[in-house]
Amino acid sequence: MENTCMIKKYLNEVLSIPSPTGYTKEILEYLKKEIGSMNVDYKVGNKGMLIATIEGEDNNKATTLSAHIDTLGAIVKEVKGNGRLSVSQLGGYMMNTVEGENCLIHTREGKKYEGTLQTIKPSVHIHANDARELPRECKNYEIVIDEEVFTKDDVQKLGIEVGDIVSFDTRTRITESNFVKSRYLDDKASVSALLTVMRNIKENNIKLKNTVNFYFSNYEEVGHGSSSFIPNNTTEFIAVDMGCPGDGQNSTEYDVCICAKDSNGPYDYELTNTLIEVCKKNSIGYKVDIYPSYGSDAAAALKAGMDAKFALIGPGVFASHGYERTHIKSIDQTIKLIINHIQK
Ligand SMILES: [Zn+2]
């Protein structure tokens, strides 16, 4: 399969599986099946992360590449007297980005119910000015469940309770012009990139310099993604996560974005240089950038005591943590950088 087709296939599959942070079991099962079908060894940590390993010529040194399978979402905070649900946010996003969005409520018994996230004053015909001026704060939103429920008791009879997970419709669209529009391209664009890299290595029998670990972390959105379970032979850790194109930024939706500094400080100078050199040598479109309000899985690993060089690369994602957009080119350039960096 050609890379563009493979990227699209993975995007569609991975984006269709709800995985708000703290609720990643279903996508973990998908990864186990997919990676198993490539005949790649993997192990699953107690916390629910997965590490797949392909050995290289030198097994004493490893490049560990991470991408996170968890996304933003919500959790039921209160079953209200009016038969609706108030929520608490999972991860950091503006509430208006999910206003009017369809969602699923996942009960602890494994049932799924449909609903819509609305403000508490959702109709201009009823609330006129109030509806427009209502502060877009979490407390002013509620889920209207698509069941005939009118009281708290009605809702609880369905099995819906405080602490149930809420996932939002991703509204995934891949246009004829190869733009990808969806929620949660952060970081499922990179998850798709890593799966494509793995398939490429296996199908084209690409020989690797060092051993490569593919770390699929599951708590990145709340800060402790890859804070444990990092293989001991890791000498370099590359977080594969979204770049930030926008006003004043150097990143684009077409290149691989290489981050020189984010909220936690600079990335490793030498490893960042090496990655830039790989791009130059192989005519890979790249942009170096600084992210003013950003933390990655590399920081989670470092804060937990990892001793390795560390970098951050990934596709440029516009309107991050909102209704996001990137271009297939950006994912493709990310894949090319990874393959050229790790191959012998
Ligand atoms: Zn991310």
mmCIF file of C-alpha atoms and ligand atoms in Angstrom:
data_model
loop_
_atom_site.group_PDB
_atom_site.id
_atom_site.type_symbol
_atom_site.label_atom_id
_atom_site.label_comp_id
_atom_site.label_asym_id
_atom_site.label_seq_id
_atom_site.Cartn_x
_atom_site.Cartn_y
_atom_site.Cartn_z
ATOM 1 C CA MET A 1 0.000 0.000 0.000
ATOM 2 C CA GLU A 2 1.279 3.463 -0.859
ATOM 3 C CA ASN A 3 2.104 5.674 2.154
ATOM 4 C CA THR A 4 -0.641 8.254 1.530
ATOM 5 C CA CYS A 5 -3.280 5.500 1.433
ATOM 6 C CA MET A 6 -1.838 3.881 4.528
ATOM 7 C CA ILE A 7 -1.838 7.190 6.444
ATOM 8 C CA LYS A 8 -5.498 7.777 5.497
ATOM 9 C CA LYS A 9 -6.478 4.246 6.480
ATOM 10 C CA TYR A 10 -4.816 4.625 9.889
ATOM 11 C CA LEU A 11 -6.262 8.110 10.441
ATOM 12 C CA ASN A 12 -9.787 6.880 9.786
ATOM 13 C CA GLU A 13 -9.378 3.836 12.015
ATOM 14 C CA VAL A 14 -7.594 5.527 14.920
ATOM 15 C CA LEU A 15 -9.833 8.636 14.932
ATOM 16 C CA SER A 16 -12.985 6.493 14.979
ATOM 17 C CA ILE A 17 -12.112 4.934 18.352
ATOM 18 C CA PRO A 18 -13.052 7.158 21.324
ATOM 19 C CA SER A 19 -10.107 7.493 23.726
ATOM 20 C CA PRO A 20 -10.461 10.379 26.167
ATOM 21 C CA THR A 21 -7.557 10.400 28.614
ATOM 22 C CA GLY A 22 -8.231 7.740 31.266
ATOM 23 C CA TYR A 23 -10.340 5.647 28.886
ATOM 24 C CA THR A 24 -7.953 4.121 26.352
ATOM 25 C CA LYS A 25 -8.694 0.397 26.628
ATOM 26 C CA GLU A 26 -10.466 0.155 23.275
ATOM 27 C CA ILE A 27 -7.690 1.857 21.313
ATOM 28 C CA LEU A 28 -5.127 -0.269 23.164
ATOM 29 C CA GLU A 29 -6.932 -3.390 21.884
ATOM 30 C CA TYR A 30 -6.797 -1.936 18.359
ATOM 31 C CA LEU A 31 -3.031 -1.326 18.654
ATOM 32 C CA LYS A 32 -2.415 -4.844 19.983
ATOM 33 C CA LYS A 33 -4.239 -6.311 17.001
ATOM 34 C CA GLU A 34 -2.616 -4.043 14.415
ATOM 35 C CA ILE A 35 0.934 -4.364 15.768
ATOM 36 C CA GLY A 36 0.472 -8.091 16.300
ATOM 37 C CA SER A 37 -0.467 -8.418 12.618
ATOM 38 C CA MET A 38 2.900 -6.834 11.705
ATOM 39 C CA ASN A 39 4.729 -9.512 13.732
ATOM 40 C CA VAL A 40 6.296 -6.865 15.945
ATOM 41 C CA ASP A 41 6.865 -7.670 19.631
ATOM 42 C CA TYR A 42 5.179 -5.431 22.145
ATOM 43 C CA LYS A 43 4.487 -5.188 25.846
ATOM 44 C CA VAL A 44 1.721 -3.460 27.743
ATOM 45 C CA GLY A 45 2.390 -1.622 31.004
ATOM 46 C CA ASN A 46 0.144 -1.764 34.069
ATOM 47 C CA LYS A 47 -0.899 1.825 33.357
ATOM 48 C CA GLY A 48 -2.172 0.832 29.917
ATOM 49 C CA MET A 49 0.583 2.129 27.667
ATOM 50 C CA LEU A 50 2.061 -0.034 24.890
ATOM 51 C CA ILE A 51 5.667 -0.311 23.747
ATOM 52 C CA ALA A 52 6.496 -2.076 20.497
ATOM 53 C CA THR A 53 10.121 -2.849 19.716
ATOM 54 C CA ILE A 54 11.988 -3.516 16.485
ATOM 55 C CA GLU A 55 15.601 -4.499 17.033
ATOM 56 C CA GLY A 56 18.440 -2.758 15.252
ATOM 57 C CA GLU A 57 22.086 -3.566 14.667
ATOM 58 C CA ASP A 58 23.050 -2.132 18.051
ATOM 59 C CA ASN A 59 20.642 -3.253 20.745
ATOM 60 C CA ASN A 60 22.570 -1.449 23.501
ATOM 61 C CA LYS A 61 21.272 1.826 22.179
ATOM 62 C CA ALA A 62 17.649 2.601 21.411
ATOM 63 C CA THR A 63 15.682 5.430 19.925
ATOM 64 C CA THR A 64 12.344 5.627 21.686
ATOM 65 C CA LEU A 65 9.604 7.356 19.700
ATOM 66 C CA SER A 66 6.440 8.320 21.565
ATOM 67 C CA ALA A 67 2.949 9.304 20.428
ATOM 68 C CA HIS A 68 -0.057 9.573 22.701
ATOM 69 C CA ILE A 69 -3.278 7.638 22.172
ATOM 70 C CA ASP A 70 -5.278 9.625 24.731
ATOM 71 C CA THR A 71 -7.291 12.689 23.734
ATOM 72 C CA LEU A 72 -9.343 15.446 25.276
ATOM 73 C CA GLY A 73 -12.842 14.606 26.500
ATOM 74 C CA ALA A 74 -15.084 15.001 29.525
ATOM 75 C CA ILE A 75 -16.397 13.128 32.559
ATOM 76 C CA VAL A 76 -19.874 13.308 34.104
ATOM 77 C CA LYS A 77 -19.769 15.625 37.131
ATOM 78 C CA GLU A 78 -23.431 15.623 38.131
ATOM 79 C CA VAL A 79 -26.669 13.940 37.122
ATOM 80 C CA LYS A 80 -28.989 16.945 37.273
ATOM 81 C CA GLY A 81 -32.594 17.116 38.472
ATOM 82 C CA ASN A 82 -33.695 18.073 34.934
ATOM 83 C CA GLY A 83 -32.383 14.783 33.506
ATOM 84 C CA ARG A 84 -29.291 16.380 31.977
ATOM 85 C CA LEU A 85 -25.616 15.993 32.864
ATOM 86 C CA SER A 86 -23.046 18.541 33.886
ATOM 87 C CA VAL A 87 -19.458 17.655 33.037
ATOM 88 C CA SER A 88 -15.869 18.211 34.090
ATOM 89 C CA GLN A 89 -13.209 18.608 31.397
ATOM 90 C CA LEU A 90 -10.537 16.018 30.641
ATOM 91 C CA GLY A 91 -7.565 17.989 29.316
ATOM 92 C CA GLY A 92 -7.322 21.674 28.452
ATOM 93 C CA TYR A 93 -9.628 23.120 25.787
ATOM 94 C CA MET A 94 -12.060 25.969 25.247
ATOM 95 C CA MET A 95 -15.621 24.862 25.972
ATOM 96 C CA ASN A 96 -16.962 26.725 22.917
ATOM 97 C CA THR A 97 -15.019 24.303 20.675
ATOM 98 C CA VAL A 98 -17.380 21.474 21.704
ATOM 99 C CA GLU A 99 -20.558 23.537 21.970
ATOM 100 C CA GLY A 100 -23.417 21.803 20.153
ATOM 101 C CA GLU A 101 -21.272 18.724 19.576
ATOM 102 C CA ASN A 102 -22.647 15.210 19.558
ATOM 103 C CA CYS A 103 -21.171 12.946 22.181
ATOM 104 C CA LEU A 104 -21.271 9.469 23.664
ATOM 105 C CA ILE A 105 -21.663 8.736 27.360
ATOM 106 C CA HIS A 106 -19.781 5.538 28.255
ATOM 107 C CA THR A 107 -21.203 3.914 31.397
ATOM 108 C CA ARG A 108 -19.078 1.740 33.667
ATOM 109 C CA GLU A 109 -21.255 -1.244 32.691
ATOM 110 C CA GLY A 110 -20.152 -0.763 29.076
ATOM 111 C CA LYS A 111 -23.325 0.819 27.703
ATOM 112 C CA LYS A 112 -23.137 3.790 25.339
ATOM 113 C CA TYR A 113 -25.732 6.565 25.112
ATOM 114 C CA GLU A 114 -25.875 9.406 22.615
ATOM 115 C CA GLY A 115 -26.254 13.033 23.583
ATOM 116 C CA THR A 116 -25.337 16.615 22.699
ATOM 117 C CA LEU A 117 -23.337 19.135 24.673
ATOM 118 C CA GLN A 118 -25.360 22.347 24.854
ATOM 119 C CA THR A 119 -25.175 25.522 26.908
ATOM 120 C CA ILE A 120 -27.773 25.863 29.669
ATOM 121 C CA LYS A 121 -29.361 28.596 27.497
ATOM 122 C CA PRO A 122 -29.244 26.972 24.092
ATOM 123 C CA SER A 123 -32.091 28.717 22.230
ATOM 124 C CA VAL A 124 -32.118 32.360 21.039
ATOM 125 C CA HIS A 125 -35.912 32.158 20.828
ATOM 126 C CA ILE A 126 -36.119 31.589 24.548
ATOM 127 C CA HIS A 127 -33.076 33.259 26.083
ATOM 128 C CA ALA A 128 -32.453 36.030 23.473
ATOM 129 C CA ASN A 129 -29.489 38.095 24.788
ATOM 130 C CA ASP A 130 -28.630 35.739 27.633
ATOM 131 C CA ALA A 131 -27.866 32.944 25.183
ATOM 132 C CA ARG A 132 -25.276 35.056 23.362
ATOM 133 C CA GLU A 133 -23.660 36.602 26.411
ATOM 134 C CA LEU A 134 -23.520 33.518 28.606
ATOM 135 C CA PRO A 135 -19.858 32.974 29.634
ATOM 136 C CA ARG A 136 -18.500 29.901 27.854
ATOM 137 C CA GLU A 137 -17.426 28.241 31.121
ATOM 138 C CA CYS A 138 -17.789 24.546 31.867
ATOM 139 C CA LYS A 139 -20.464 25.164 34.523
ATOM 140 C CA ASN A 140 -22.728 26.711 31.859
ATOM 141 C CA TYR A 141 -22.847 23.561 29.758
ATOM 142 C CA GLU A 142 -24.859 20.366 30.048
ATOM 143 C CA ILE A 143 -25.360 17.183 28.078
ATOM 144 C CA VAL A 144 -28.847 16.612 26.715
ATOM 145 C CA ILE A 145 -29.183 12.824 26.563
ATOM 146 C CA ASP A 146 -30.982 11.351 23.537
ATOM 147 C CA GLU A 147 -33.303 9.273 25.723
ATOM 148 C CA GLU A 148 -36.723 10.157 27.183
ATOM 149 C CA VAL A 149 -35.440 11.217 30.588
ATOM 150 C CA PHE A 150 -36.914 14.020 32.707
ATOM 151 C CA THR A 151 -35.514 13.446 36.204
ATOM 152 C CA LYS A 152 -32.296 12.375 37.900
ATOM 153 C CA ASP A 153 -33.932 9.042 38.634
ATOM 154 C CA ASP A 154 -34.750 8.451 34.945
ATOM 155 C CA VAL A 155 -31.079 8.985 34.066
ATOM 156 C CA GLN A 156 -29.764 6.751 36.823
ATOM 157 C CA LYS A 157 -32.137 3.985 35.682
ATOM 158 C CA LEU A 158 -30.236 3.988 32.375
ATOM 159 C CA GLY A 159 -27.068 3.222 34.333
ATOM 160 C CA ILE A 160 -25.546 6.686 33.798
ATOM 161 C CA GLU A 161 -23.637 7.933 36.846
ATOM 162 C CA VAL A 162 -21.126 10.511 38.029
ATOM 163 C CA GLY A 163 -17.681 9.533 36.734
ATOM 164 C CA ASP A 164 -18.863 8.169 33.384
ATOM 165 C CA ILE A 165 -16.654 9.094 30.440
ATOM 166 C CA VAL A 166 -17.863 11.400 27.669
ATOM 167 C CA SER A 167 -16.310 11.352 24.194
ATOM 168 C CA PHE A 168 -17.044 13.924 21.488
ATOM 169 C CA ASP A 169 -17.699 13.280 17.812
ATOM 170 C CA THR A 170 -14.402 13.828 15.960
ATOM 171 C CA ARG A 171 -16.107 14.996 12.730
ATOM 172 C CA THR A 172 -13.259 13.466 10.724
ATOM 173 C CA ARG A 173 -13.059 14.568 7.089
ATOM 174 C CA ILE A 174 -10.271 13.997 4.599
ATOM 175 C CA THR A 175 -10.803 16.350 1.647
ATOM 176 C CA GLU A 176 -10.031 15.716 -2.033
ATOM 177 C CA SER A 177 -7.172 18.201 -1.576
ATOM 178 C CA ASN A 178 -5.696 15.997 1.190
ATOM 179 C CA PHE A 179 -6.488 18.215 4.137
ATOM 180 C CA VAL A 180 -7.410 16.283 7.251
ATOM 181 C CA LYS A 181 -9.987 17.954 9.475
ATOM 182 C CA SER A 182 -10.851 16.332 12.770
ATOM 183 C CA ARG A 183 -10.771 16.648 16.509
ATOM 184 C CA TYR A 184 -7.831 14.908 18.124
ATOM 185 C CA LEU A 185 -5.313 15.011 15.290
ATOM 186 C CA ASP A 186 -3.345 15.770 18.441
ATOM 187 C CA ASP A 187 -1.996 13.164 18.666
ATOM 188 C CA LYS A 188 -3.720 10.622 16.438
ATOM 189 C CA ALA A 189 -2.002 12.072 13.358
ATOM 190 C CA SER A 190 1.291 11.035 15.003
ATOM 191 C CA VAL A 191 -0.102 7.656 16.116
ATOM 192 C CA SER A 192 -0.994 7.058 12.448
ATOM 193 C CA ALA A 193 2.505 8.206 11.447
ATOM 194 C CA LEU A 194 4.196 5.741 13.827
ATOM 195 C CA LEU A 195 2.024 2.839 12.640
ATOM 196 C CA THR A 196 2.911 3.724 9.033
ATOM 197 C CA VAL A 197 6.617 3.819 9.956
ATOM 198 C CA MET A 198 6.351 0.370 11.555
ATOM 199 C CA ARG A 199 4.568 -1.106 8.519
ATOM 200 C CA ASN A 200 7.216 0.427 6.247
ATOM 201 C CA ILE A 201 10.053 -1.103 8.258
ATOM 202 C CA LYS A 202 8.469 -4.554 8.196
ATOM 203 C CA GLU A 203 7.186 -4.585 4.614
ATOM 204 C CA ASN A 204 10.293 -3.044 3.037
ATOM 205 C CA ASN A 205 12.684 -4.844 5.361
ATOM 206 C CA ILE A 206 14.367 -1.587 6.413
ATOM 207 C CA LYS A 207 17.491 -2.224 8.526
ATOM 208 C CA LEU A 208 17.831 -0.099 11.641
ATOM 209 C CA LYS A 209 20.993 1.365 13.181
ATOM 210 C CA ASN A 210 19.832 1.129 16.770
ATOM 211 C CA THR A 211 16.850 -0.616 18.299
ATOM 212 C CA VAL A 212 13.659 1.425 17.983
ATOM 213 C CA ASN A 213 10.879 1.467 20.579
ATOM 214 C CA PHE A 214 7.456 2.787 19.663
ATOM 215 C CA TYR A 215 5.906 4.085 22.860
ATOM 216 C CA PHE A 216 2.139 4.666 22.724
ATOM 217 C CA SER A 217 1.438 6.637 25.889
ATOM 218 C CA ASN A 218 -2.026 7.055 27.380
ATOM 219 C CA TYR A 219 -1.982 9.960 29.864
ATOM 220 C CA GLU A 220 -0.201 12.722 27.916
ATOM 221 C CA GLU A 221 -3.088 15.184 27.995
ATOM 222 C CA VAL A 222 -2.904 15.300 31.786
ATOM 223 C CA GLY A 223 0.899 15.491 31.967
ATOM 224 C CA HIS A 224 2.173 12.058 33.031
ATOM 225 C CA GLY A 225 2.091 10.170 29.707
ATOM 226 C CA SER A 226 5.511 8.567 29.331
ATOM 227 C CA SER A 227 6.645 9.049 32.918
ATOM 228 C CA SER A 228 7.392 5.335 33.385
ATOM 229 C CA PHE A 229 8.111 2.125 31.443
ATOM 230 C CA ILE A 230 10.835 3.687 29.257
ATOM 231 C CA PRO A 231 13.196 0.946 28.062
ATOM 232 C CA ASN A 232 16.609 1.130 29.787
ATOM 233 C CA ASN A 233 18.575 1.130 26.542
ATOM 234 C CA THR A 234 16.960 4.445 25.466
ATOM 235 C CA THR A 235 19.711 6.898 24.525
ATOM 236 C CA GLU A 236 17.414 9.231 22.629
ATOM 237 C CA PHE A 237 13.741 9.961 23.134
ATOM 238 C CA ILE A 238 11.769 11.628 20.372
ATOM 239 C CA ALA A 239 8.236 12.742 21.214
ATOM 240 C CA VAL A 240 6.131 12.693 18.054
ATOM 241 C CA ASP A 241 3.410 15.206 18.686
ATOM 242 C CA MET A 242 1.696 18.084 16.898
ATOM 243 C CA GLY A 243 3.432 21.258 15.770
ATOM 244 C CA CYS A 244 1.686 24.620 16.187
ATOM 245 C CA PRO A 245 1.095 26.651 13.022
ATOM 246 C CA GLY A 246 -0.619 30.020 13.523
ATOM 247 C CA ASP A 247 0.039 33.730 14.028
ATOM 248 C CA GLY A 248 3.697 34.428 14.779
ATOM 249 C CA GLN A 249 4.626 30.766 14.401
ATOM 250 C CA ASN A 250 7.086 29.200 11.975
ATOM 251 C CA SER A 251 5.311 25.807 11.809
ATOM 252 C CA THR A 252 3.089 24.869 8.841
ATOM 253 C CA GLU A 253 0.465 22.243 8.008
ATOM 254 C CA TYR A 254 2.706 20.934 5.223
ATOM 255 C CA ASP A 255 6.119 20.336 6.818
ATOM 256 C CA VAL A 256 7.429 18.308 9.719
ATOM 257 C CA CYS A 257 7.702 20.684 12.672
ATOM 258 C CA ILE A 258 10.796 20.444 14.871
ATOM 259 C CA CYS A 259 10.439 22.106 18.246
ATOM 260 C CA ALA A 260 13.512 23.910 19.617
ATOM 261 C CA LYS A 261 11.829 25.075 22.826
ATOM 262 C CA ASP A 262 8.490 24.792 24.600
ATOM 263 C CA SER A 263 7.153 25.708 28.060
ATOM 264 C CA ASN A 264 9.625 23.329 29.703
ATOM 265 C CA GLY A 265 12.680 24.862 28.031
ATOM 266 C CA PRO A 266 14.956 23.928 25.142
ATOM 267 C CA TYR A 267 15.110 20.497 23.534
ATOM 268 C CA ASP A 268 18.464 18.720 23.221
ATOM 269 C CA TYR A 269 20.662 20.853 20.983
ATOM 270 C CA GLU A 270 22.630 18.027 19.353
ATOM 271 C CA LEU A 271 19.669 15.745 18.648
ATOM 272 C CA THR A 272 17.673 18.663 17.231
ATOM 273 C CA ASN A 273 20.665 19.490 14.989
ATOM 274 C CA THR A 274 20.853 15.878 13.832
ATOM 275 C CA LEU A 275 17.154 15.869 12.904
ATOM 276 C CA ILE A 276 17.523 19.143 10.956
ATOM 277 C CA GLU A 277 20.510 17.645 9.094
ATOM 278 C CA VAL A 278 18.474 14.536 8.183
ATOM 279 C CA CYS A 279 15.791 16.813 6.704
ATOM 280 C CA LYS A 280 18.334 18.853 4.711
ATOM 281 C CA LYS A 281 20.108 15.771 3.364
ATOM 282 C CA ASN A 282 16.874 14.071 2.249
ATOM 283 C CA SER A 283 14.942 17.111 0.971
ATOM 284 C CA ILE A 284 12.319 16.754 3.695
ATOM 285 C CA GLY A 285 10.181 19.871 4.248
ATOM 286 C CA TYR A 286 10.769 21.020 7.839
ATOM 287 C CA LYS A 287 10.275 24.038 10.076
ATOM 288 C CA VAL A 288 11.958 24.743 13.404
ATOM 289 C CA ASP A 289 9.691 26.468 15.891
ATOM 290 C CA ILE A 290 9.115 27.555 19.494
ATOM 291 C CA TYR A 291 5.848 26.734 21.298
ATOM 292 C CA PRO A 292 4.946 29.244 23.987
ATOM 293 C CA SER A 293 2.320 27.144 25.772
ATOM 294 C CA TYR A 294 3.134 23.486 25.294
ATOM 295 C CA GLY A 295 4.467 20.457 27.140
ATOM 296 C CA SER A 296 5.291 17.083 25.596
ATOM 297 C CA ASP A 297 5.835 13.495 26.640
ATOM 298 C CA ALA A 298 9.595 14.216 26.534
ATOM 299 C CA ALA A 299 9.158 16.478 29.575
ATOM 300 C CA ALA A 300 7.120 13.786 31.350
ATOM 301 C CA ALA A 301 9.975 11.308 30.774
ATOM 302 C CA LEU A 302 12.685 13.761 31.860
ATOM 303 C CA LYS A 303 10.847 14.777 35.022
ATOM 304 C CA ALA A 304 10.540 11.088 35.905
ATOM 305 C CA GLY A 305 14.334 10.772 35.702
ATOM 306 C CA MET A 306 15.089 9.641 32.151
ATOM 307 C CA ASP A 307 18.697 10.180 31.048
ATOM 308 C CA ALA A 308 18.568 10.491 27.262
ATOM 309 C CA LYS A 309 18.773 13.110 24.547
ATOM 310 C CA PHE A 310 15.302 14.371 23.747
ATOM 311 C CA ALA A 311 13.504 16.032 20.860
ATOM 312 C CA LEU A 312 10.012 16.872 19.652
ATOM 313 C CA ILE A 313 8.839 16.541 16.061
ATOM 314 C CA GLY A 314 5.459 16.173 14.385
ATOM 315 C CA PRO A 315 2.863 17.287 11.873
ATOM 316 C CA GLY A 316 1.619 20.880 12.096
ATOM 317 C CA VAL A 317 -1.917 20.989 13.492
ATOM 318 C CA PHE A 318 -3.930 24.185 13.043
ATOM 319 C CA ALA A 319 -6.489 25.212 15.716
ATOM 320 C CA SER A 320 -5.077 22.683 18.174
ATOM 321 C CA HIS A 321 -7.425 21.401 20.878
ATOM 322 C CA GLY A 322 -10.286 22.741 18.745
ATOM 323 C CA TYR A 323 -11.584 21.468 15.413
ATOM 324 C CA GLU A 324 -8.117 20.770 14.084
ATOM 325 C CA ARG A 325 -6.635 20.627 10.601
ATOM 326 C CA THR A 326 -3.467 19.348 8.999
ATOM 327 C CA HIS A 327 -2.405 18.165 5.551
ATOM 328 C CA ILE A 328 -1.345 14.653 4.593
ATOM 329 C CA LYS A 329 1.997 16.171 3.467
ATOM 330 C CA SER A 330 2.837 17.160 7.032
ATOM 331 C CA ILE A 331 2.289 13.597 8.285
ATOM 332 C CA ASP A 332 4.205 12.214 5.317
ATOM 333 C CA GLN A 333 7.225 14.480 5.981
ATOM 334 C CA THR A 334 7.164 13.389 9.640
ATOM 335 C CA ILE A 335 7.278 9.736 8.530
ATOM 336 C CA LYS A 336 10.170 10.436 6.137
ATOM 337 C CA LEU A 337 12.181 12.180 8.857
ATOM 338 C CA ILE A 338 11.683 9.268 11.265
ATOM 339 C CA ILE A 339 12.588 6.586 8.721
ATOM 340 C CA ASN A 340 15.668 8.423 7.473
ATOM 341 C CA HIS A 341 16.822 9.033 11.020
ATOM 342 C CA ILE A 342 16.523 5.463 12.266
ATOM 343 C CA GLN A 343 17.569 3.453 9.233
ATOM 344 C CA LYS A 344 21.080 2.073 8.861
HETATM 345 ZN ZN ZN B 1 -0.439 16.126 21.988
#
